[in-house]
Each structure stands twice: as structure tokens, then as C-alpha cells.
Short mmCIF file of C-alpha atoms in Angstrom, two decimals:
data_model
loop_
_atom_site.label_atom_id
_atom_site.label_comp_id
_atom_site.label_asym_id
_atom_site.label_seq_id
_atom_site.Cartn_x
_atom_site.Cartn_y
_atom_site.Cartn_z
CA UNK I 1 109.55 -9.66 -44.00
CA UNK I 2 107.18 -8.72 -41.17
CA UNK I 3 103.42 -9.12 -40.82
CA UNK I 4 101.01 -6.66 -39.30
CA UNK I 5 100.27 -7.44 -35.64
CA UNK I 6 99.14 -5.96 -32.33
CA UNK I 7 102.56 -5.62 -30.63
CA UNK I 8 105.95 -4.55 -32.00
CA UNK I 9 109.27 -3.54 -30.43
CA UNK I 10 111.64 -0.68 -31.24
CA UNK I 11 114.77 -0.71 -29.11
CA UNK I 12 113.63 -0.65 -25.47
CA UNK I 13 110.06 0.37 -26.34
CA UNK I 14 107.02 -1.84 -26.90
CA UNK I 15 104.25 -0.46 -29.10
CA UNK I 16 100.84 -2.07 -28.52
CA UNK I 17 97.64 -1.71 -30.56
CA UNK I 18 94.41 -2.43 -28.73
CA UNK I 19 90.77 -1.36 -29.03
CA UNK I 20 91.43 1.61 -31.29
CA UNK I 21 94.39 2.99 -29.32
CA UNK I 22 98.17 2.88 -29.42
CA UNK I 23 100.23 2.43 -26.27
CA UNK I 24 103.96 2.56 -25.63
CA UNK I 25 105.72 0.84 -22.73
CA UNK I 26 109.40 1.31 -21.84
CA UNK I 27 111.47 -1.77 -21.01
CA UNK I 28 114.66 0.19 -20.34
CA UNK I 29 116.78 -0.58 -17.31
CA UNK I 30 115.17 -3.97 -16.75
CA UNK I 31 111.88 -2.32 -15.78
CA UNK I 32 108.44 -1.71 -17.32
CA UNK I 33 106.93 1.75 -17.48
CA UNK I 34 103.91 3.01 -19.47
CA UNK I 35 104.91 6.06 -21.51
CA UNK I 36 102.18 7.25 -23.83
CA UNK I 37 98.75 6.44 -25.29
CA UNK I 38 96.79 7.98 -28.14
CA UNK I 39 94.02 7.17 -30.60
CA UNK I 40 94.98 4.99 -33.55
CA UNK I 41 92.70 6.99 -35.87
CA UNK I 42 92.79 10.54 -37.30
CA UNK I 43 92.16 13.41 -34.89
CA UNK I 44 88.67 14.86 -34.82
CA UNK I 45 86.82 11.95 -36.44
CA UNK I 46 84.18 9.58 -35.15
CA UNK I 47 85.71 6.10 -35.41
CA UNK I 48 82.74 4.10 -34.15
CA UNK I 49 82.41 2.33 -37.49
CA UNK I 50 86.12 1.63 -37.85
CA UNK I 51 88.39 -1.34 -37.10
CA UNK I 52 92.11 -0.98 -36.47
CA UNK I 53 93.66 -4.42 -36.71
CA UNK I 54 97.29 -4.45 -37.81
CA UNK I 55 100.39 -2.48 -36.89
CA UNK I 56 103.91 -2.34 -38.32
CA UNK I 57 107.10 -0.46 -37.40
CA UNK I 58 109.43 1.00 -40.03
CA UNK I 59 112.29 2.95 -38.44
CA UNK I 60 110.70 5.62 -36.25
CA UNK I 61 107.32 5.22 -37.95
CA UNK I 62 104.34 3.34 -36.55
CA UNK I 63 101.91 2.24 -39.27
CA UNK I 64 98.35 1.29 -38.31
CA UNK I 65 96.21 -0.46 -40.91
CA UNK I 66 92.45 -0.55 -40.48
CA UNK I 67 89.15 -0.53 -42.31
CA UNK I 68 86.77 2.40 -42.01
CA UNK I 69 83.10 1.72 -42.61
CA UNK I 70 82.41 5.34 -41.68
CA UNK I 71 84.76 6.99 -44.21
CA UNK I 72 85.20 4.01 -46.52
CA UNK I 73 88.22 1.99 -47.55
CA UNK I 74 91.41 0.56 -46.12
CA UNK I 75 92.94 3.18 -43.83
CA UNK I 76 96.71 3.69 -43.41
CA UNK I 77 97.61 5.86 -40.42
CA UNK I 78 101.20 7.00 -39.83
CA UNK I 79 102.68 8.04 -36.48
CA UNK I 80 106.15 9.11 -35.36
CA UNK I 81 107.73 7.25 -32.46
CA UNK I 82 110.07 9.58 -30.59
CA UNK I 83 113.24 8.53 -28.82
CA UNK I 84 111.36 9.16 -25.56
CA UNK I 85 108.66 6.67 -26.54
CA UNK I 86 106.00 9.30 -27.21
CA UNK I 87 103.83 9.11 -30.31
CA UNK I 88 102.99 11.93 -32.71
CA UNK I 89 100.24 11.87 -35.29
CA UNK I 90 101.53 12.20 -38.88
CA UNK I 91 98.86 11.53 -41.52
CA UNK I 92 96.12 9.21 -42.78
CA UNK I 93 95.32 7.84 -46.22
CA UNK I 94 92.47 5.76 -47.60
CA UNK I 95 92.71 3.07 -50.27
CA UNK I 96 89.62 2.32 -52.33
CA UNK I 97 88.62 -1.18 -51.14
CA UNK I 98 86.18 -3.45 -49.38
CA UNK I 99 86.87 -5.03 -46.00
CA UNK I 100 90.03 -7.15 -46.14
CA UNK I 101 89.35 -9.09 -42.90
CA UNK I 102 90.29 -12.77 -42.64
CA UNK I 103 90.01 -14.97 -39.57
CA UNK I 104 93.50 -16.37 -40.31
CA UNK I 105 95.39 -14.15 -42.75
CA UNK I 106 96.93 -10.68 -42.39
CA UNK I 107 96.41 -7.92 -44.97
CA UNK I 108 99.74 -6.13 -44.46
CA UNK I 109 103.40 -7.04 -44.85
CA UNK I 110 106.56 -4.97 -44.50
CA UNK I 111 109.67 -5.55 -46.61
CA UNK I 112 112.34 -2.99 -45.74
CA UNK I 113 110.52 0.35 -45.84
CA UNK I 114 107.89 -0.84 -48.31
CA UNK I 115 104.38 -1.57 -47.09
CA UNK I 116 102.60 -4.38 -48.98
CA UNK I 117 98.80 -4.46 -48.73
CA UNK I 118 96.16 -6.76 -50.18
CA UNK I 119 92.55 -5.56 -50.55
CA UNK I 120 89.49 -6.64 -52.59
CA UNK I 121 86.93 -4.38 -54.23
CA UNK I 122 83.54 -5.73 -55.30
CA UNK I 123 82.53 -4.61 -58.78
CA UNK I 124 79.29 -2.80 -59.55
CA UNK I 125 78.90 -2.77 -63.31
CA UNK I 126 76.20 -0.07 -63.13
CA UNK I 127 78.71 2.59 -62.05
CA UNK I 128 81.63 4.28 -63.76
CA UNK I 129 84.28 1.56 -64.28
CA UNK I 130 87.00 4.08 -63.51
CA UNK I 131 85.68 4.17 -59.93
CA UNK I 132 86.82 0.58 -59.54
CA UNK I 133 90.46 1.34 -60.31
CA UNK I 134 92.82 1.26 -57.33
CA UNK I 135 92.99 4.72 -55.78
CA UNK I 136 94.23 6.60 -52.74
CA UNK I 137 93.30 9.83 -51.00
CA UNK I 138 94.91 11.71 -48.16
CA UNK I 139 92.50 12.32 -45.29
CA UNK I 140 91.95 16.01 -44.60
CA UNK I 141 88.47 15.91 -43.10
CA UNK I 142 86.53 15.82 -46.38
CA UNK I 143 84.54 12.61 -46.76
CA UNK I 144 83.78 13.53 -50.38
CA UNK I 145 87.40 13.96 -51.41
CA UNK I 146 88.23 12.10 -54.60
CA UNK I 147 90.58 9.15 -54.88
CA UNK I 148 93.72 9.59 -56.94
CA UNK I 149 94.41 6.58 -59.21
CA UNK I 150 97.48 4.55 -58.26
CA UNK I 151 97.20 2.08 -61.13
CA UNK I 152 96.75 2.76 -64.82
CA UNK I 153 94.70 0.49 -67.05
CA UNK I 154 97.90 -1.39 -67.96
CA UNK I 155 98.30 -2.37 -64.29
CA UNK I 156 94.89 -4.09 -64.25
CA UNK I 157 95.04 -7.59 -65.68
CA UNK I 158 92.57 -10.11 -67.05
CA UNK I 159 93.90 -13.31 -68.65
CA UNK I 160 92.83 -14.25 -72.20
CA UNK I 161 91.11 -17.39 -70.90
CA UNK I 162 88.80 -15.22 -68.79
CA UNK I 163 88.03 -12.84 -71.66
CA UNK I 164 87.10 -15.82 -73.84
CA UNK I 165 84.77 -17.39 -71.26
CA UNK I 166 81.03 -17.25 -72.01
CA UNK I 167 80.04 -16.22 -68.47
CA UNK I 168 83.17 -15.44 -66.47
CA UNK I 169 82.72 -14.83 -62.75
CA UNK I 170 84.26 -11.37 -62.65
CA UNK I 171 82.97 -10.23 -59.27
CA UNK I 172 85.89 -8.40 -57.68
CA UNK I 173 89.09 -6.52 -58.35
CA UNK I 174 91.90 -7.94 -56.22
CA UNK I 175 94.59 -5.35 -55.56
CA UNK I 176 98.15 -5.56 -54.26
CA UNK I 177 99.42 -2.12 -53.21
CA UNK I 178 103.04 -1.19 -52.48
CA UNK I 179 103.71 2.01 -50.50
CA UNK I 180 107.02 3.74 -49.86
CA UNK I 181 106.82 4.64 -46.16
CA UNK I 182 109.81 6.98 -46.36
CA UNK I 183 108.05 9.39 -48.72
CA UNK I 184 106.90 12.68 -47.11
CA UNK I 185 103.55 12.15 -48.84
CA UNK I 186 102.64 8.47 -48.92
CA UNK I 187 103.66 7.13 -52.33
CA UNK I 188 101.72 4.05 -53.42
CA UNK I 189 101.49 1.96 -56.58
CA UNK I 190 99.15 -0.94 -57.28
CA UNK I 191 98.59 -3.95 -59.49
CA UNK I 192 95.17 -5.57 -59.76
CA UNK I 193 93.54 -8.64 -61.27
CA UNK I 194 89.91 -9.49 -62.01
CA UNK I 195 88.24 -12.55 -60.57
CA UNK I 196 85.56 -14.01 -58.31
CA UNK I 197 85.23 -13.08 -54.65
CA UNK I 198 86.83 -16.30 -53.36
CA UNK I 199 90.54 -15.76 -52.80
CA UNK I 200 93.54 -16.89 -50.80
CA UNK I 201 96.79 -14.96 -50.84
CA UNK I 202 100.34 -15.71 -49.81
CA UNK I 203 103.34 -13.39 -49.71
CA UNK I 204 106.81 -14.69 -50.52
CA UNK I 205 109.99 -12.56 -50.38
CA UNK I 206 109.58 -11.53 -54.04
CA UNK I 207 105.95 -12.05 -55.07
CA UNK I 208 102.35 -12.22 -53.94
CA UNK I 209 100.49 -15.39 -54.94
CA UNK I 210 96.73 -14.97 -55.27
CA UNK I 211 94.52 -18.03 -55.73
CA UNK I 212 91.07 -17.18 -57.11
CA UNK I 213 88.37 -19.86 -57.07
CA UNK I 214 84.74 -20.47 -58.11
CA UNK I 215 85.06 -19.55 -61.76
CA UNK I 216 81.97 -20.28 -63.86
CA UNK I 217 83.71 -21.44 -66.99
CA UNK I 218 83.01 -24.22 -69.43
CA UNK I 219 84.01 -27.66 -68.18
CA UNK I 220 87.20 -27.86 -70.20
CA UNK I 221 88.68 -24.96 -68.23
CA UNK I 222 90.24 -25.07 -64.77
CA UNK I 223 87.88 -23.76 -62.05
CA UNK I 224 90.62 -21.67 -60.41
CA UNK I 225 93.40 -19.29 -61.37
CA UNK I 226 96.64 -18.83 -59.49
CA UNK I 227 98.23 -15.42 -60.06
CA UNK I 228 101.81 -14.44 -59.36
CA UNK I 229 102.21 -10.68 -58.77
CA UNK I 230 105.90 -9.70 -58.51
CA UNK I 231 106.69 -7.22 -55.76
CA UNK I 232 108.78 -5.16 -58.16
CA UNK I 233 105.59 -4.13 -59.97
CA UNK I 234 106.31 -6.06 -63.16
CA UNK I 235 103.60 -7.83 -65.11
CA UNK I 236 101.66 -10.57 -63.25
CA UNK I 237 101.49 -14.11 -64.59
CA UNK I 238 98.94 -16.85 -64.02
CA UNK I 239 98.19 -20.53 -64.40
CA UNK I 240 94.98 -22.52 -64.25
CA UNK I 241 94.48 -24.77 -61.23
CA UNK I 242 91.94 -26.93 -59.43
CA UNK I 243 90.68 -26.99 -55.87
CA UNK I 244 91.44 -24.27 -53.34
CA UNK I 245 93.94 -23.70 -50.52
CA UNK I 246 92.56 -23.10 -47.04
CA UNK I 247 94.74 -20.20 -45.90
CA UNK I 248 98.23 -18.72 -46.28
CA UNK I 249 99.69 -21.72 -44.44
CA UNK I 250 98.63 -23.88 -47.40
CA UNK I 251 101.58 -22.39 -49.38
CA UNK I 252 105.31 -22.97 -49.28
CA UNK I 253 107.83 -21.41 -51.66
CA UNK I 254 110.65 -23.89 -52.32
CA UNK I 255 113.50 -21.95 -53.99
CA UNK I 256 115.77 -24.99 -54.03
CA UNK I 257 113.62 -26.73 -56.63
CA UNK I 258 111.99 -23.61 -58.10
CA UNK I 259 108.50 -24.77 -57.12
CA UNK I 260 105.53 -23.55 -55.14
CA UNK I 261 103.96 -26.17 -52.87
CA UNK I 262 100.22 -25.72 -52.29
CA UNK I 263 97.97 -27.99 -50.23
CA UNK I 264 94.50 -27.84 -51.77
CA UNK I 265 91.05 -29.19 -51.00
CA UNK I 266 88.40 -29.86 -53.60
CA UNK I 267 85.95 -27.41 -52.01
CA UNK I 268 86.85 -24.11 -50.39
CA UNK I 269 85.85 -20.47 -50.45
CA UNK I 270 89.19 -18.75 -49.82
CA UNK I 271 90.46 -16.92 -46.75
CA UNK I 272 88.03 -13.97 -46.63
CA UNK I 273 86.19 -13.40 -43.32
CA UNK I 274 85.54 -16.80 -41.67
CA UNK I 275 85.59 -18.96 -44.79
CA UNK I 276 88.86 -20.77 -43.89
CA UNK I 277 87.00 -22.54 -41.09
CA UNK I 278 84.76 -24.39 -43.57
CA UNK I 279 86.71 -26.17 -46.30
CA UNK I 280 85.62 -29.60 -47.49
CA UNK I 281 86.42 -32.47 -49.82
CA UNK I 282 89.48 -34.36 -50.95
CA UNK I 283 93.07 -33.24 -50.31
CA UNK I 284 96.03 -33.03 -52.66
CA UNK I 285 99.51 -31.54 -52.68
CA UNK I 286 100.25 -29.45 -55.78
CA UNK I 287 103.94 -29.07 -56.54
CA UNK I 288 103.99 -26.33 -59.16
CA UNK I 289 107.04 -25.20 -61.09
CA UNK I 290 107.18 -21.41 -61.37
CA UNK I 291 108.07 -21.91 -65.07
CA UNK I 292 104.44 -22.88 -65.73
CA UNK I 293 103.18 -19.37 -65.01
CA UNK I 294 102.20 -17.51 -68.15
CA UNK I 295 99.13 -15.66 -69.43
CA UNK I 296 96.74 -18.05 -67.66
CA UNK I 297 95.84 -20.06 -70.76
CA UNK I 298 97.64 -23.16 -69.49
CA UNK I 299 96.52 -25.36 -66.62
CA UNK I 300 98.78 -27.11 -64.14
CA UNK I 301 98.88 -30.77 -65.27
CA UNK I 302 96.90 -33.10 -63.09
CA UNK I 303 100.02 -35.22 -62.69
CA UNK I 304 101.40 -32.45 -60.43
CA UNK I 305 98.65 -33.09 -57.84
CA UNK I 306 99.51 -35.77 -55.32
CA UNK I 307 96.34 -37.21 -53.72
CA UNK I 308 96.51 -37.39 -49.93
CA UNK I 309 94.19 -38.87 -47.27
CA UNK I 310 90.98 -36.89 -46.71
CA UNK I 311 89.54 -35.96 -43.30
CA UNK I 312 86.18 -37.42 -42.25
CA UNK I 313 83.28 -35.87 -44.14
CA UNK I 314 81.79 -34.41 -40.94
CA UNK I 315 85.06 -32.85 -39.72
CA UNK I 316 85.62 -29.11 -39.79
CA UNK I 317 88.18 -26.44 -38.82
CA UNK I 318 90.85 -27.78 -41.17
CA UNK I 319 94.43 -26.72 -40.31
CA UNK I 320 97.59 -27.22 -42.36
CA UNK I 321 101.25 -26.22 -42.03
CA UNK I 322 104.50 -26.80 -43.88
CA UNK I 323 107.39 -27.69 -41.59
CA UNK I 324 110.66 -28.17 -43.45
CA UNK I 325 110.17 -30.86 -46.10
CA UNK I 326 106.80 -32.01 -44.73
CA UNK I 327 103.23 -30.79 -44.79
CA UNK I 328 100.99 -31.53 -41.79
CA UNK I 329 97.20 -31.28 -41.61
CA UNK I 330 94.27 -32.26 -39.43
CA UNK I 331 90.87 -31.11 -38.20
CA UNK I 332 89.47 -29.69 -34.99
CA UNK I 333 86.54 -32.00 -34.39
CA UNK I 334 83.36 -33.26 -36.02
CA UNK I 335 79.98 -31.64 -36.38
CA UNK I 336 77.84 -32.46 -33.37
CA UNK I 337 80.68 -34.18 -31.53
CA UNK I 338 80.45 -31.92 -28.46
CA UNK I 339 83.34 -31.35 -26.08
CA UNK I 340 84.47 -34.98 -25.93
CA UNK I 341 85.82 -36.56 -29.11
CA UNK I 342 87.23 -39.98 -29.86
CA UNK I 343 90.37 -38.44 -31.26
CA UNK I 344 91.59 -37.33 -34.66
CA UNK I 345 94.27 -38.06 -37.22
CA UNK I 346 97.27 -35.94 -38.11
CA UNK I 347 98.48 -36.54 -41.66
CA UNK I 348 102.18 -35.98 -42.37
CA UNK I 349 103.33 -36.05 -46.00
CA UNK I 350 106.87 -35.42 -47.32
CA UNK I 351 106.75 -32.71 -49.98
CA UNK I 352 109.22 -34.47 -52.30
CA UNK I 353 107.41 -37.80 -52.22
CA UNK I 354 107.59 -40.85 -50.00
CA UNK I 355 105.36 -42.65 -47.50
CA UNK I 356 102.53 -40.67 -45.90
CA UNK I 357 102.09 -41.07 -42.14
CA UNK I 358 98.68 -40.95 -40.44
CA UNK I 359 99.25 -40.37 -36.74
CA UNK I 360 96.36 -40.93 -34.32
CA UNK I 361 95.86 -38.12 -31.80
CA UNK I 362 93.77 -38.15 -28.61
CA UNK I 363 92.60 -34.60 -29.40
CA UNK I 364 91.48 -32.43 -32.26
CA UNK I 365 93.79 -30.11 -34.20
CA UNK I 366 93.18 -26.39 -33.76
CA UNK I 367 96.77 -25.22 -34.23
CA UNK I 368 99.85 -26.49 -36.08
CA UNK I 369 103.27 -24.95 -35.45
CA UNK I 370 106.96 -25.58 -36.05
CA UNK I 371 109.27 -26.54 -33.16
CA UNK I 372 112.57 -26.15 -34.96
CA UNK I 373 112.77 -29.21 -37.22
CA UNK I 374 109.75 -30.81 -35.56
CA UNK I 375 106.03 -30.08 -35.65
CA UNK I 376 103.47 -29.33 -32.96
CA UNK I 377 99.75 -30.12 -32.94
CA UNK I 378 97.54 -28.38 -30.38
CA UNK I 379 93.89 -29.11 -29.69
CA UNK I 380 91.27 -29.82 -27.09
CA UNK I 381 89.28 -32.77 -25.87
CA UNK I 382 86.87 -33.01 -22.98
CA UNK I 383 87.73 -29.59 -21.57
CA UNK I 384 91.50 -30.20 -21.58
CA UNK I 385 94.10 -28.59 -23.83
CA UNK I 386 96.59 -31.04 -25.31
CA UNK I 387 99.96 -30.70 -27.05
CA UNK I 388 101.53 -33.34 -29.32
CA UNK I 389 105.09 -32.94 -30.63
CA UNK I 390 105.81 -34.58 -33.99
CA UNK I 391 109.31 -35.90 -34.68
CA UNK I 392 110.02 -35.36 -38.40
CA UNK I 393 113.68 -36.41 -38.54
CA UNK I 394 112.99 -40.01 -39.57
CA UNK I 395 109.70 -41.82 -39.88
CA UNK I 396 107.17 -39.29 -38.51
CA UNK I 397 105.96 -40.15 -35.03
CA UNK I 398 104.46 -38.53 -31.96
CA UNK I 399 107.50 -37.84 -29.81
CA UNK I 400 105.84 -36.44 -26.68
CA UNK I 401 102.53 -35.16 -25.31
CA UNK I 402 101.42 -32.72 -22.65
CA UNK I 403 97.91 -32.17 -21.21
CA UNK I 404 96.75 -28.98 -19.49
CA UNK I 405 93.59 -29.83 -17.54
CA UNK I 406 90.48 -27.62 -17.52
CA UNK I 407 91.71 -25.18 -20.15
CA UNK I 408 91.26 -24.25 -23.79
CA UNK I 409 93.27 -22.36 -26.36
CA UNK I 410 92.82 -18.64 -25.75
CA UNK I 411 93.45 -17.40 -29.30
CA UNK I 412 93.46 -18.77 -32.83
CA UNK I 413 95.77 -16.19 -34.45
CA UNK I 414 99.20 -17.46 -35.53
CA UNK I 415 100.95 -14.58 -33.70
CA UNK I 416 99.55 -15.81 -30.37
CA UNK I 417 102.11 -18.65 -30.33
CA UNK I 418 105.87 -18.27 -30.06
CA UNK I 419 108.67 -20.79 -29.63
CA UNK I 420 112.12 -19.69 -28.56
CA UNK I 421 114.60 -22.48 -29.38
CA UNK I 422 117.65 -22.98 -27.20
CA UNK I 423 119.37 -25.37 -29.61
CA UNK I 424 119.81 -24.98 -33.39
CA UNK I 425 117.49 -27.90 -34.18
CA UNK I 426 114.78 -26.72 -31.76
CA UNK I 427 114.98 -29.89 -29.66
CA UNK I 428 115.17 -27.67 -26.56
CA UNK I 429 113.51 -24.33 -25.91
CA UNK I 430 110.48 -22.66 -24.39
CA UNK I 431 107.08 -21.82 -25.88
CA UNK I 432 104.22 -19.53 -24.91
CA UNK I 433 100.50 -19.74 -25.75
CA UNK I 434 97.44 -17.89 -24.34
CA UNK I 435 94.99 -20.18 -22.60
CA UNK I 436 91.48 -19.58 -21.32
CA UNK I 437 90.02 -20.66 -18.04
CA UNK I 438 86.56 -19.99 -16.56
CA UNK I 439 86.13 -16.22 -16.18
CA UNK I 440 83.31 -14.28 -14.55
CA UNK I 441 80.94 -12.86 -17.21
CA UNK I 442 81.40 -9.31 -15.91
CA UNK I 443 85.10 -9.48 -16.88
CA UNK I 444 84.76 -11.19 -20.27
CA UNK I 445 83.82 -7.92 -22.00
CA UNK I 446 87.20 -6.42 -21.15
CA UNK I 447 89.47 -9.44 -21.23
CA UNK I 448 88.18 -11.85 -23.84
CA UNK I 449 90.97 -14.41 -24.27
CA UNK I 450 93.48 -12.71 -21.99
CA UNK I 451 93.15 -15.06 -19.04
CA UNK I 452 96.58 -16.65 -18.75
CA UNK I 453 99.80 -17.29 -20.65
CA UNK I 454 101.04 -20.86 -20.55
CA UNK I 455 104.77 -21.51 -20.87
CA UNK I 456 106.08 -24.99 -21.70
CA UNK I 457 109.73 -26.05 -21.64
CA UNK I 458 111.16 -28.55 -24.08
CA UNK I 459 114.32 -30.46 -23.20
CA UNK I 460 115.61 -33.00 -25.71
CA UNK I 461 112.13 -33.15 -27.27
CA UNK I 462 110.37 -33.77 -23.94
CA UNK I 463 107.76 -31.37 -22.54
CA UNK I 464 107.68 -30.09 -18.99
CA UNK I 465 105.48 -27.32 -17.55
CA UNK I 466 107.18 -24.00 -16.83
CA UNK I 467 104.03 -22.46 -15.36
CA UNK I 468 101.68 -19.60 -16.18
CA UNK I 469 101.48 -15.83 -15.93
CA UNK I 470 97.88 -14.86 -15.24
CA UNK I 471 95.84 -11.70 -15.76
CA UNK I 472 94.30 -9.94 -12.77
CA UNK I 473 90.76 -9.88 -14.07
CA UNK I 474 89.34 -8.37 -10.91
CA UNK I 475 91.16 -5.10 -11.68
CA UNK I 476 89.53 -4.59 -15.09
CA UNK I 477 87.61 -1.34 -15.57
CA UNK I 478 85.64 0.21 -18.41
CA UNK I 479 88.08 1.78 -20.88
CA UNK I 480 85.47 3.90 -22.67
CA UNK I 481 86.25 2.22 -25.98
CA UNK I 482 85.15 4.16 -29.08
CA UNK I 483 86.62 2.17 -31.96
CA UNK I 484 87.61 -1.40 -32.75
CA UNK I 485 86.03 -2.59 -29.50
CA UNK I 486 86.16 -6.33 -30.30
CA UNK I 487 89.58 -7.98 -30.28
CA UNK I 488 89.15 -9.85 -33.57
CA UNK I 489 92.94 -10.19 -33.82
CA UNK I 490 93.30 -11.18 -30.14
CA UNK I 491 94.72 -9.36 -27.16
CA UNK I 492 97.30 -11.75 -25.68
CA UNK I 493 100.83 -12.49 -26.88
CA UNK I 494 103.94 -14.21 -25.49
CA UNK I 495 106.92 -11.89 -25.96
CA UNK I 496 110.56 -13.05 -25.89
CA UNK I 497 113.18 -10.27 -25.95
CA UNK I 498 116.75 -11.42 -25.40
CA UNK I 499 116.85 -13.08 -21.99
CA UNK I 500 113.54 -11.50 -20.91
CA UNK I 501 110.07 -12.92 -21.44
CA UNK I 502 106.67 -11.30 -21.05
CA UNK I 503 102.98 -12.02 -21.31
CA UNK I 504 100.74 -9.40 -22.89
CA UNK I 505 97.31 -9.99 -21.33
CA UNK I 506 94.78 -7.37 -22.36
CA UNK I 507 95.95 -4.11 -20.75
CA UNK I 508 98.53 -5.86 -18.56
CA UNK I 509 102.14 -6.60 -19.38
CA UNK I 510 103.59 -9.22 -17.04
CA UNK I 511 107.27 -10.14 -16.92
CA UNK I 512 108.37 -13.60 -15.92
CA UNK I 513 111.67 -15.24 -15.09
CA UNK I 514 112.64 -18.90 -15.31
CA UNK I 515 113.98 -19.81 -11.89
CA UNK I 516 115.12 -22.91 -10.07
CA UNK I 517 113.57 -26.11 -11.32
CA UNK I 518 112.68 -24.52 -14.65
CA UNK I 519 109.53 -22.84 -13.29
CA UNK I 520 108.47 -19.36 -14.24
CA UNK I 521 107.79 -16.72 -11.61
CA UNK I 522 106.41 -13.24 -11.94
CA UNK I 523 109.00 -10.49 -11.47
CA UNK I 524 107.01 -7.47 -12.62
CA UNK I 525 103.63 -6.27 -13.79
CA UNK I 526 102.35 -3.06 -15.27
CA UNK I 527 98.79 -2.00 -16.14
CA UNK I 528 98.70 0.45 -19.07
CA UNK I 529 94.89 0.68 -19.34
CA UNK I 530 93.68 4.15 -20.32
CA UNK I 531 91.40 6.12 -18.01
CA UNK I 532 87.74 6.17 -19.06
CA UNK I 533 86.91 8.92 -21.55
CA UNK I 534 84.98 11.87 -20.26
CA UNK I 535 81.48 12.35 -21.59
CA UNK I 536 81.30 15.20 -24.14
#
């Protein structure tokens, strides 16, 4: 399974999505060479109100997913990637939806040649209800073209417990769409469920889990519903629940025990827009058997919720991550704390029960990652960026720390971090993460977070600096951007391909090589920035 992102690889060709354009760069022969660039939106349209965020590769097809405020709906654009690395426009389709954006989650997944998309649609009960059904239209230049339904009434579900409620909060239709990318004309089918606006969704290899919160039911009913929508299109099932997960990292499918682990907080608004940054309340681990899913009339027993330590009441930017048989969570800092904090606490709880560890950290938690069998907490304090490795093999403990002075994390997206293990357990390897340093204001418009890529080596669970690959900000020029001109999904990525490693930094691709002493040195650089557009 793959998630939509801003950079993908096909053979010796990198495909990069940035600021409304697609770029291809050849890596053949141990070199780097820009090949082609073209708009990521349909020819002949004004895309000033559009955002192109996620890209996927399926065979020789490049799929760009975006949201068009100008033409309306989730937009799926298909391109052909030739053997020579050149792109050819194929077609565009719109799905009836509202904006799917989330500061942490991704709307698109790829399983084989099937595209999986999540999208919400707010309901307006004054209009024709048939206009709320999932629909698709092929773009041919007519903004008034009708949408063709891709779900019949039997594919739209509402549990009996919601129908029986006196004042159910039916505010949105939440749709999971599956599209066959091999079809000459895009073939899509959808399933949809009713619910409130607040949602968090998670994609497993065989189902989409959709947690809907903020139901206005009578007190004897659960305030949330957790849906399971099978990817084979069969009938969804549901179960009542309490609390709300923060983001997709709050979920873990455990096929060994046939359960779904979900870390919940008592107050949360789902993962739409920037809501994941502001969850509150108590914390619990729900260990839910998939056998409990039914028509939604039953609620997960409260005995399945394991209470866990809560963050301070004034803490925010809650982060959580499952690593093996443990769940880790912590917070960034406290309201009004400023740049210097006294520290924070990382909670580590075994998913199958056992003692809970509370590990003091000298920094906040703005990122949690897996380092093989271990965990990694990243955060700042006093203008420094700090890394804490968590040994999970026995009693959880902080195994090592590293401090990068006068720097901050350059991006919050999960794809901005990558760890390449050199040993099966991950005790040794190398990681990459974009970092920000002071940048002249005149360059910030073009570079954003793409200041430098930090590489850290790990040898027998001990950190050592490998060095950085930096952007050449002084060479930035106006790219004449017309669409998607804010890098909401970031613009910097560490890229590991076989024995080669790269740093994508805005419009620059920099190759590095680990030399003597374990330090990285630059061995190549290419600027693939487009020339400014000519005035019409």
C-alpha cells in the first residue's frame, strides 16, 4: 500500500509534484538530469483556486489528486510517464466532495492498481438529496457538466441507532471511493456513511476505518461511531465508541489477535484541516475485537478501554505512534511556554498490557517515528532541535540523545522523515529529516522549509552526526506560480534509493555520499526550477 506524496520513483526516474507542476528527473548512469515539466492540472483551465497535494504512480501512470475550488470537487488527473521520462496529459475527473485537507493525514492510497480516496461532503437539506450522492464527471471544459452517480442508495449507510436518535448530528456524507486506474475511462465505485463533520480515518490492507465523533444523541448512547468499510465494496459495519483518535497514527491493526488498537482522547475534533493539533482530555487505549462490529447498535464495552496517563491540561500538539507492541505519545509544549520549556514526558504503554513507562524528556514532542524495533521522539527546546531514541526491547528507556543547535524541524508531514536501517532490528542505519535555519525573508516565499537536510547515523543504537545537505537559497527566482502556491504538504524530502541518497530541497535535488569518518559530502546537484511564465 502506498500513500499520496510529493515525490515518487519509477525505475531511474524521479517524479516530483510542486506548486501546481510535475517534474521528472533522470537518475540513470549515476547522474541527475532534469527531463520534463508540465502543469499538474487540465490544459486550458485557470487553476488559481486549485490545490494539487498528492501524487501516486501506478505502472506508467502518474496520478495527481487535488481539490478545485474553481471547478468544484476532488480532482483526479492522470498522466502517462514515457520510457524517456516525458509526461503526457491523459484525462481529469471530478468527484463530488468538499475539501479533504488534513494537516496530518493523506486522502489517497494505492493498493495494486486501485486508487482509494476519502472525501467528505457537507449536507444541505434544502437541496435535492440526490445531489449529495457520490458522483463523478469527466472534465471536458464544461463547468456545468453533471455528475454521474457512483453509488446507489444501497451503498449509502446509516445505522439503526442513528435513525432512532431524536436529533442525530447528520451533517456530512463521508465517502470512500475505489477507482480502477487501468480502465480506459476512469472506473470508480463508492461507499458512503452519514455522520457529523468530525472524522478520523485509517486505511488497513483490507478496510478503511472511519471514526465519527460529536454525535448529539441521548446520554445512553455512545457519542462516537467507528465504521469499518471493506475495500472489496461489501457492506460496512459499525460499533459505538467513546472519545476520539487524534490522527491516523492513533490506529494499529493487529491481525495476530484480530483486534484494532486505537489511542483515544476524551475530546477531539477529528483529523480535518488543523484539528489534530488541538485534542484535549484524558487518554485511553481501546483494544477492539473486529468481531464486535455490527449494525452500530452495540457499543464497545468500557472494559476494553485502558486508562493511560494524561498530558498536562495546558499542553498541545499531541502526537502518538504505535511501534511494534507499544504505543508512544507526548506533546509539543504548553500554551504560553515560549521557546524554552522545562521538558516534557513521553508515555510508553505496551498494547497487550503491562507496566506503563513515563520517560522525562528535555524537549517537547513534535514527531514520533520508528527506528526498527525502537522509537524516536523529536522536538525542540530553546531554539535547538533534539532527538531521543527509545529502547523498547526491555523496560522502555531513553537509549541515546542528539542535539542540533540553532535549528528547528523543517516539516511536520510524516513523509519528511525516513530511516534506512542497516541491520534487521534497526539498531544501525541512517536517517534524514528537513531542518530549518534562519533564512532571509526575500527567500522564504520560494523555499519555505527547504533550508537543509540533516542526516544522522545510528551505530548500535548510538547517534552520530553525518552532516547536512543545504539548499542554495541565493539562487532562488520567481517561478511564476499559478496554482497550489503554498507548500501545505512540504517541499523537502530525504530520498534513499539503493546505495544512493538525496535531499529534495524545493527545486533542488542534491545527492550526497557517505565518505570517510561517516560524514556526508555533496557529489551532485541539479536545479529543476521552471522558467518564469510569460505574461499573456
